CSV table of C-alpha atoms and ligand atoms in Angstrom, one decimal:
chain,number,residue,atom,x,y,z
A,1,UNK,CA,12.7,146.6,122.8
A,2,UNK,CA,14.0,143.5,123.9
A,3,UNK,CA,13.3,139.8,121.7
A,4,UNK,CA,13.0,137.3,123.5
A,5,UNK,CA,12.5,133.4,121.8
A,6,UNK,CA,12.5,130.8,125.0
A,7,UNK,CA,9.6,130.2,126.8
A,8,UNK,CA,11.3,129.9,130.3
A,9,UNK,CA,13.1,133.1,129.6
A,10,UNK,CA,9.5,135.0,128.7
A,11,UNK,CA,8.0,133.2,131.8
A,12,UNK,CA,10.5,134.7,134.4
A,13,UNK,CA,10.7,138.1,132.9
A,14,UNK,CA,6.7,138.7,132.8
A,15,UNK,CA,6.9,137.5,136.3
A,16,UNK,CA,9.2,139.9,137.5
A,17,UNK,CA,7.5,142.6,135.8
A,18,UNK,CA,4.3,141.9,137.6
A,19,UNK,CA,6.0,141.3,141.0
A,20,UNK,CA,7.1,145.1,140.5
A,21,UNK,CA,3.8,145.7,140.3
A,22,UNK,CA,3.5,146.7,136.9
A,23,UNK,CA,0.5,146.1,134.2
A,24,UNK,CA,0.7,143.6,131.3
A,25,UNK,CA,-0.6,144.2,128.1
A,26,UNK,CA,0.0,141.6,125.5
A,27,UNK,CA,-0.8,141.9,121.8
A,28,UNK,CA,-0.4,138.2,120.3
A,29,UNK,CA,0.0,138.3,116.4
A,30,UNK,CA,1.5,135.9,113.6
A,31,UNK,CA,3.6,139.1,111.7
A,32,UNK,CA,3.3,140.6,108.7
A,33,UNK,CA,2.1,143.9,110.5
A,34,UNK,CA,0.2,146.6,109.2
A,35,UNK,CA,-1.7,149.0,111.4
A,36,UNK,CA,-4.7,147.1,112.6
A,37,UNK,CA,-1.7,145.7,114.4
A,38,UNK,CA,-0.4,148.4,115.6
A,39,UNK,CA,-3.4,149.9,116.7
A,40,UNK,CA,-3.5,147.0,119.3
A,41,UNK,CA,-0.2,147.5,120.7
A,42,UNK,CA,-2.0,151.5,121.1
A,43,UNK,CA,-5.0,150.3,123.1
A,44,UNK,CA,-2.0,148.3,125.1
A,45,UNK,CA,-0.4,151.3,125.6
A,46,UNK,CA,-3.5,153.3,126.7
A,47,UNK,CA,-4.9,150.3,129.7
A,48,UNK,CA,-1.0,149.2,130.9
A,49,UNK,CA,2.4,149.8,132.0
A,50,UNK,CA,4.1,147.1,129.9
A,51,UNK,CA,3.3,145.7,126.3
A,52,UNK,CA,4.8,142.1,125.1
A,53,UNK,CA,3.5,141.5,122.1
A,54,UNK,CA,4.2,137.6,119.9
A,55,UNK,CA,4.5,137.0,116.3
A,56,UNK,CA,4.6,133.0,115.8
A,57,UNK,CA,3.2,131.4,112.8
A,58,UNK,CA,1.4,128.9,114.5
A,59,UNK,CA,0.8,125.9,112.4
A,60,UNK,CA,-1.9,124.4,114.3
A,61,UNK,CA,-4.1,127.1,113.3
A,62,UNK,CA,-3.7,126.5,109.3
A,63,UNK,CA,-5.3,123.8,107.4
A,64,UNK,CA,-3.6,121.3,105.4
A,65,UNK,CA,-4.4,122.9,101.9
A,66,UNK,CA,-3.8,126.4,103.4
A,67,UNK,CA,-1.0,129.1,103.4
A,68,UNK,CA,0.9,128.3,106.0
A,69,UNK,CA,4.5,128.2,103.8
A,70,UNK,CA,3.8,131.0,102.0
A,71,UNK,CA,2.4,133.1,105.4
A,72,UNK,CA,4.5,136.4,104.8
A,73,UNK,CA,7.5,136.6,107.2
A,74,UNK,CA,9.4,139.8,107.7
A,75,UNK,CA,10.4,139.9,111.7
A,76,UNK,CA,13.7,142.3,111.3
A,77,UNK,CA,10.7,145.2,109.7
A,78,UNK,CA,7.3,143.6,112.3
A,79,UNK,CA,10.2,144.5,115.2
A,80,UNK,CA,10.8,148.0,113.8
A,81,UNK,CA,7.5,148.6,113.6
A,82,UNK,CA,6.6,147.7,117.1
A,83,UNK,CA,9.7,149.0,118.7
A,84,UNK,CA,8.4,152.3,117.2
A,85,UNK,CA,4.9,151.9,118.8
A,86,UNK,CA,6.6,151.8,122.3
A,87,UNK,CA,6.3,148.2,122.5
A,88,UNK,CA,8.5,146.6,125.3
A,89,UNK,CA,8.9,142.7,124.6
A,90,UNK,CA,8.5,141.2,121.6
A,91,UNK,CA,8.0,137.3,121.8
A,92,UNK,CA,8.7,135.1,119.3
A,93,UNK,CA,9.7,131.2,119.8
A,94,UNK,CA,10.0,128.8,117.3
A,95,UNK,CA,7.9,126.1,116.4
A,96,UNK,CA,9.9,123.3,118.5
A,97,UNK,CA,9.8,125.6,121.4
A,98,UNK,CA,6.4,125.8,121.2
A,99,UNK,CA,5.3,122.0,120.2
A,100,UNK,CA,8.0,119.6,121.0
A,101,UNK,CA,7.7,116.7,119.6
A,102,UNK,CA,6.1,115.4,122.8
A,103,UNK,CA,3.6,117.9,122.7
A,104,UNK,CA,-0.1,116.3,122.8
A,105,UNK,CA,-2.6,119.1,124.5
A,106,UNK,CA,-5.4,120.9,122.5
A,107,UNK,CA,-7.8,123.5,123.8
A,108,UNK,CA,-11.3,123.2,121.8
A,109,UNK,CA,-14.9,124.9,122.4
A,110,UNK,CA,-16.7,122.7,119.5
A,111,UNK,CA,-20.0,124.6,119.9
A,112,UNK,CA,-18.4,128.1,118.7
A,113,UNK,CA,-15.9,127.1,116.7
A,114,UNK,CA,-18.2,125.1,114.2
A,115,UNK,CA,-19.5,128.2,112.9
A,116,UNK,CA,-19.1,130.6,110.7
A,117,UNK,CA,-15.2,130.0,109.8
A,118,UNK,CA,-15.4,126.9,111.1
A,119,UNK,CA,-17.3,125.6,109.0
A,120,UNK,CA,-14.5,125.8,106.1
A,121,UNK,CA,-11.6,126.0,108.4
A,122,UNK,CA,-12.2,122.9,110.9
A,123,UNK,CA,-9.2,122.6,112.7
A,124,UNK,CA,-8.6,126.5,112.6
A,125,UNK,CA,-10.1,127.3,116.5
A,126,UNK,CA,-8.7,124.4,117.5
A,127,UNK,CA,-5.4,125.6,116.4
A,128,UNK,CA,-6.0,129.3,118.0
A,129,UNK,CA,-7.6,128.2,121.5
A,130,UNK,CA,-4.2,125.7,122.0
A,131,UNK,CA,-1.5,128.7,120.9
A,132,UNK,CA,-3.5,131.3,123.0
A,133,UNK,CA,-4.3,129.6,125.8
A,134,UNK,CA,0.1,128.3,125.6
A,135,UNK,CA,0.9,132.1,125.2
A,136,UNK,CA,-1.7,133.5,127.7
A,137,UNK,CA,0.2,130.8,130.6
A,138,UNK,CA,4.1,131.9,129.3
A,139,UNK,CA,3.2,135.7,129.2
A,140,UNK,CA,0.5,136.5,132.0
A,141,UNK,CA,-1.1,139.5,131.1
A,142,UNK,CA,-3.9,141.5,132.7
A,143,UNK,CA,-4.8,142.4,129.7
A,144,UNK,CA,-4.7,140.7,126.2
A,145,UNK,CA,-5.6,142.7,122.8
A,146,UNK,CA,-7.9,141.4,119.8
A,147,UNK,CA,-9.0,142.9,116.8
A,148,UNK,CA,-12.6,142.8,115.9
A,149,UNK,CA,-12.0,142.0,112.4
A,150,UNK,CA,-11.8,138.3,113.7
A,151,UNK,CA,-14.9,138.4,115.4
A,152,UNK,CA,-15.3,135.2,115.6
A,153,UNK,CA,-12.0,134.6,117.1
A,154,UNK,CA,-12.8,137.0,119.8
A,155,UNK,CA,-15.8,135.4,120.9
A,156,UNK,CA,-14.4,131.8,121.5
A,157,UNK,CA,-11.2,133.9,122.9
A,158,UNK,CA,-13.5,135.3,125.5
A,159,UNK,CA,-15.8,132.6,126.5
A,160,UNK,CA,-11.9,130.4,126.9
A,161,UNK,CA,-10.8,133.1,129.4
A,162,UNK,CA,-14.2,132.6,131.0
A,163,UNK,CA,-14.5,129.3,130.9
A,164,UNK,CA,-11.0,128.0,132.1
A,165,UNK,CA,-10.5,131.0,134.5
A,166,UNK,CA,-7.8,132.9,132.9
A,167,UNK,CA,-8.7,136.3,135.2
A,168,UNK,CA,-6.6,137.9,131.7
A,169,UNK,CA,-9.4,140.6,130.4
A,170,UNK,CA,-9.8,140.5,127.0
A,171,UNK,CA,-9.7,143.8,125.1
A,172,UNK,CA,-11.5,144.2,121.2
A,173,UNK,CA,-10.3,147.2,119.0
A,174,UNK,CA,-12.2,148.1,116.1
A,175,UNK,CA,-10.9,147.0,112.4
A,176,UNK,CA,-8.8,149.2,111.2
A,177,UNK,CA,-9.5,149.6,107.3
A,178,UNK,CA,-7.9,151.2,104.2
A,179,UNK,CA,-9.2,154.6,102.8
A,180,UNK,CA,-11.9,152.6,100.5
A,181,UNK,CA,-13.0,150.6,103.4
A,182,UNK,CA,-11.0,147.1,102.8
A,183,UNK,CA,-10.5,145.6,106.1
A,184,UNK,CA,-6.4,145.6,106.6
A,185,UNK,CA,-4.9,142.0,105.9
A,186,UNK,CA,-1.5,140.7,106.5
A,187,UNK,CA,-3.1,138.7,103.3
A,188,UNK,CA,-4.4,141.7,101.1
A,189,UNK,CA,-0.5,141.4,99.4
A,190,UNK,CA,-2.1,138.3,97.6
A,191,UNK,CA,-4.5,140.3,95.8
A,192,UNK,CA,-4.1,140.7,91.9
A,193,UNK,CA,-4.8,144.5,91.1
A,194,UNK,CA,-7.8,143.7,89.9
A,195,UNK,CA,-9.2,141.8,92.9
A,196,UNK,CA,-7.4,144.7,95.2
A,197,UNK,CA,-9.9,146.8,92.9
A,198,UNK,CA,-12.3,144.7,94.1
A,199,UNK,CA,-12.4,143.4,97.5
A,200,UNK,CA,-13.7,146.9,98.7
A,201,UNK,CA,-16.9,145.1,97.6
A,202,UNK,CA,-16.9,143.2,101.1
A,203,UNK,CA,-17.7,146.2,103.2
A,204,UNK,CA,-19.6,148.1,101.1
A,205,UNK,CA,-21.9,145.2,101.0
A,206,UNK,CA,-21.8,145.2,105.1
A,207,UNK,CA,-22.9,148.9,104.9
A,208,UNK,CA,-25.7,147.9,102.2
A,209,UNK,CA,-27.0,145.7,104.8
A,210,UNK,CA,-26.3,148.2,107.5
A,211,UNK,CA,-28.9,150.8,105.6
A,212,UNK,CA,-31.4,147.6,104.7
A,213,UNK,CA,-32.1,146.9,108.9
A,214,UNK,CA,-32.0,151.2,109.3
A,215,UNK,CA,-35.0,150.6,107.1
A,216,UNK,CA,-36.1,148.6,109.1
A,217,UNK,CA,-35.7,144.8,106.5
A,218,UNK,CA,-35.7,142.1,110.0
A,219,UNK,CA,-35.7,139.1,107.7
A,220,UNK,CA,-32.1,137.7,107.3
A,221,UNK,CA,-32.2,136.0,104.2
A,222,UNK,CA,-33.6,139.0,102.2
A,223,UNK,CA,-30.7,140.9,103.9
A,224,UNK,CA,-27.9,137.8,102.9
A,225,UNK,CA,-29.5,137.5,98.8
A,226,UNK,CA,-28.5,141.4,98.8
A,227,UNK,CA,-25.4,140.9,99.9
A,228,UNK,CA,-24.7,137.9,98.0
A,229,UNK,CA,-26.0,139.8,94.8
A,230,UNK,CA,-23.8,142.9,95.6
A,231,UNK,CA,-20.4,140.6,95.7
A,232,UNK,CA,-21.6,138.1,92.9
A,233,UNK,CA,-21.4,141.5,90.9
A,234,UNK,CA,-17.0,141.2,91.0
A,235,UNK,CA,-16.1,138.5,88.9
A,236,UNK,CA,-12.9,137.7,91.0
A,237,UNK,CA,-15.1,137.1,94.1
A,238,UNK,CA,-15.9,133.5,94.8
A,239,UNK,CA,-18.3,133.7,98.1
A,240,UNK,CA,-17.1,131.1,101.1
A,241,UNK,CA,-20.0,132.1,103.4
A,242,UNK,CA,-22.6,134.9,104.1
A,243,UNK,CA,-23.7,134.6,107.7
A,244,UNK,CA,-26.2,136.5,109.5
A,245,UNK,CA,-26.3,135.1,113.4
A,246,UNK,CA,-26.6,135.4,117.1
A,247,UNK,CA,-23.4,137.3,118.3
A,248,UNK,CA,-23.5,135.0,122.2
A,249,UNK,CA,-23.6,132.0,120.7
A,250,UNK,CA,-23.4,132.2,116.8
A,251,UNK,CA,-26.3,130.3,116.3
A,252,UNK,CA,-28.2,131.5,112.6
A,253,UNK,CA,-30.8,134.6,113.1
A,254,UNK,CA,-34.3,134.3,110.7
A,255,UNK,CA,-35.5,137.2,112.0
A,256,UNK,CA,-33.2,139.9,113.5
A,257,UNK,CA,-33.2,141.0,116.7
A,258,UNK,CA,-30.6,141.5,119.7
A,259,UNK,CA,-27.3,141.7,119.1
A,260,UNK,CA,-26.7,140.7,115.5
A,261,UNK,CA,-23.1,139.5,113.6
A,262,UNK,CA,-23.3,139.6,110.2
A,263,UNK,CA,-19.8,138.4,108.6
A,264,UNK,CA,-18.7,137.5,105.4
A,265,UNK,CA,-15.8,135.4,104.0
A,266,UNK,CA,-14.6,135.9,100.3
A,267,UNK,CA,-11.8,134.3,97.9
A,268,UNK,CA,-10.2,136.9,95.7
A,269,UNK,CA,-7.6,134.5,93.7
A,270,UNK,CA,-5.6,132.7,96.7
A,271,UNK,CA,-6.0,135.3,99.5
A,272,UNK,CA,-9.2,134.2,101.4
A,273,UNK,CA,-10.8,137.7,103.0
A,274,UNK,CA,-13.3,138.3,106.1
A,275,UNK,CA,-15.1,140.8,107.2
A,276,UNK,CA,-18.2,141.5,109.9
A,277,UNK,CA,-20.2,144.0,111.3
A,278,UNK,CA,-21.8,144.4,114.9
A,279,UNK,CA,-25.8,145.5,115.2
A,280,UNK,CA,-27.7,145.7,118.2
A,281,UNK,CA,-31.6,145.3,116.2
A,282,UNK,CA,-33.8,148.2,118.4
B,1,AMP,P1,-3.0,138.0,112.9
B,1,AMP,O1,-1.6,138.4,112.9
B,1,AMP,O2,-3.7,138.0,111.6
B,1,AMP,O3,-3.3,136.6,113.6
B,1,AMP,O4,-3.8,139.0,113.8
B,1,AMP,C1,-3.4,139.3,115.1
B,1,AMP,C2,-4.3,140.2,115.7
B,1,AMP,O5,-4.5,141.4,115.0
B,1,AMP,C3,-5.7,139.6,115.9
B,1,AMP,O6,-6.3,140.0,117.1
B,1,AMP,C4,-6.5,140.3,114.8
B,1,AMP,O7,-7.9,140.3,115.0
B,1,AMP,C5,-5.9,141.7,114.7
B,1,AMP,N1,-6.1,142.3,113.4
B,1,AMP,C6,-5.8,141.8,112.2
B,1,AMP,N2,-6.2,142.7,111.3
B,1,AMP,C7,-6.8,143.7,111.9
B,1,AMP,C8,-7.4,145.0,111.5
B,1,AMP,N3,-7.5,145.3,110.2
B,1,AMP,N4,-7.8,145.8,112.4
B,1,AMP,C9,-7.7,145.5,113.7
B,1,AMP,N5,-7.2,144.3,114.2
B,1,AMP,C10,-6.7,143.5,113.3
């Protein structure tokens, strides 16, 4: 696997690879990997000939108060790990290459982004849609690799391809999850045993609402006081939000019906933990 760090470099390579007429999958991450990362560079694998994935710690996507400095950092085992997954290029400039200090663009979809995580997190899209849509133009992929853990993320990631007419096609694995249903984290090594104990709490309360609409509860709020009541249980979890909306546009559902998101956010100590779930309402 070859590492590449300048942008002009990256540009001319992925170029060359296409001209051969080879596929691009690309698998854009910040490091730390576990294997809901790696299970993206697999879906890469499966739809393309050539996989460049990125790990940058983009800044613009953290909040002043957030953990930007203490973000864990370990490239020398992320490239291992990748390497071993069969990826090809692995991408990883530095801030300055990224954002001279000339650099003045943003990319911003206000209407999506003001939801859900956005709400807490008001910069955070912001931040996302300017490094993706930078990577997206360095790399060009045909294909580019999300998890649906950030589900959220992939839906203002999808309407930017649509609406700036990337023609990259946007590719959504499912989130991969320990064996007691905690959503993998580069952030779950913040957790105190007893709030690793805990946090399972988060998708068990996604399946207790799962069963509630099976039988057949429509009205969201009845739906969100269960799952509000089912985390309030743990004392180390402090609720950020419990949202229950339209998955097009993220606007908030009363009633259910269509195609449903329901995702959570949680603080257990310093790590701040989401989770959602996907319902099409019969
Ligand atoms: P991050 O490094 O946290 O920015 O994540 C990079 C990519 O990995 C994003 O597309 C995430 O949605 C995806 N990802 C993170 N955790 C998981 C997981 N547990 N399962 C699947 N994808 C994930």
């Amino acid at each position: 696997m070859k590492i590449i760090k300048k942008i002009n470099e990256m540009k001319s390579i992925s170029r060359k690879i296409k001209n051969e007429g080879e596929k691009i999958g690309f698998v854009p991450t910040m490091g730390a990997l576990h294997e809901g990362h790696l299970k993206l560079v697999d879906t890469a694998k499966k739809y393309t000939d050539f996989i460049i994935a990125s790990i940058f710690v983009n800044p613009l996507q953290f909040g002043a108060s957030e953990d930007l400095r203490s973000y864990p950092k370990d490239i020398h085992y992320d490239a291992k790990l990748l390497e071993n997954r069969g990826t090809n290029i692995l991408f990883t400039p530095s801030d300055k290459e990224m954002y001279p200090e000339e650099y003045d663009t943003s990319i911003e979809l206000p209407k999506l982004s003001s939801a859900l995580c956005g709400a807490t997190r008001p910069t955070h899209f912001k931040g996302v849609c300017t490094v993706v849509c930078k990577l997206f133009n360095i790399v060009a992929p045909n294909i580019a690799i999300f998890g649906e853990k950030d589900a959220q993320q992939l839906i203002i990631l999808k309407k930017m391809v649509a609406d700036l007419n990337f023609g990259i096609k946007i590719l959504a694995v499912p989130t991969a999850r320990e064996s007691d249903g905690l959503a993998i984290s580069s952030r779950n090594i913040y957790l105190s045993s007893q709030e690793r104990k805990d946090a399972p709490v988060i998708y068990q309360s996604l399946m207790l609402a799962k069963k509630l609409i099976e039988n057949r509860e429509r009205n969201a709020k009845k739906i969100k006081d269960e799952i509000r009541n089912a985390i309030s249980d743990k004392l180390t979890a402090k609720i950020d939000y419990i949202d229950i909306v339209n998955k097009k546009d993220l606007t908030q559902v009363n009633i259910l019906e269509g195609e449903i998101l329901i995702a959570i956010a949680v603080w257990f100590g310093k790590a701040r933990l989401i989770d959602n779930i996907t319902l099409r309402i019969p």
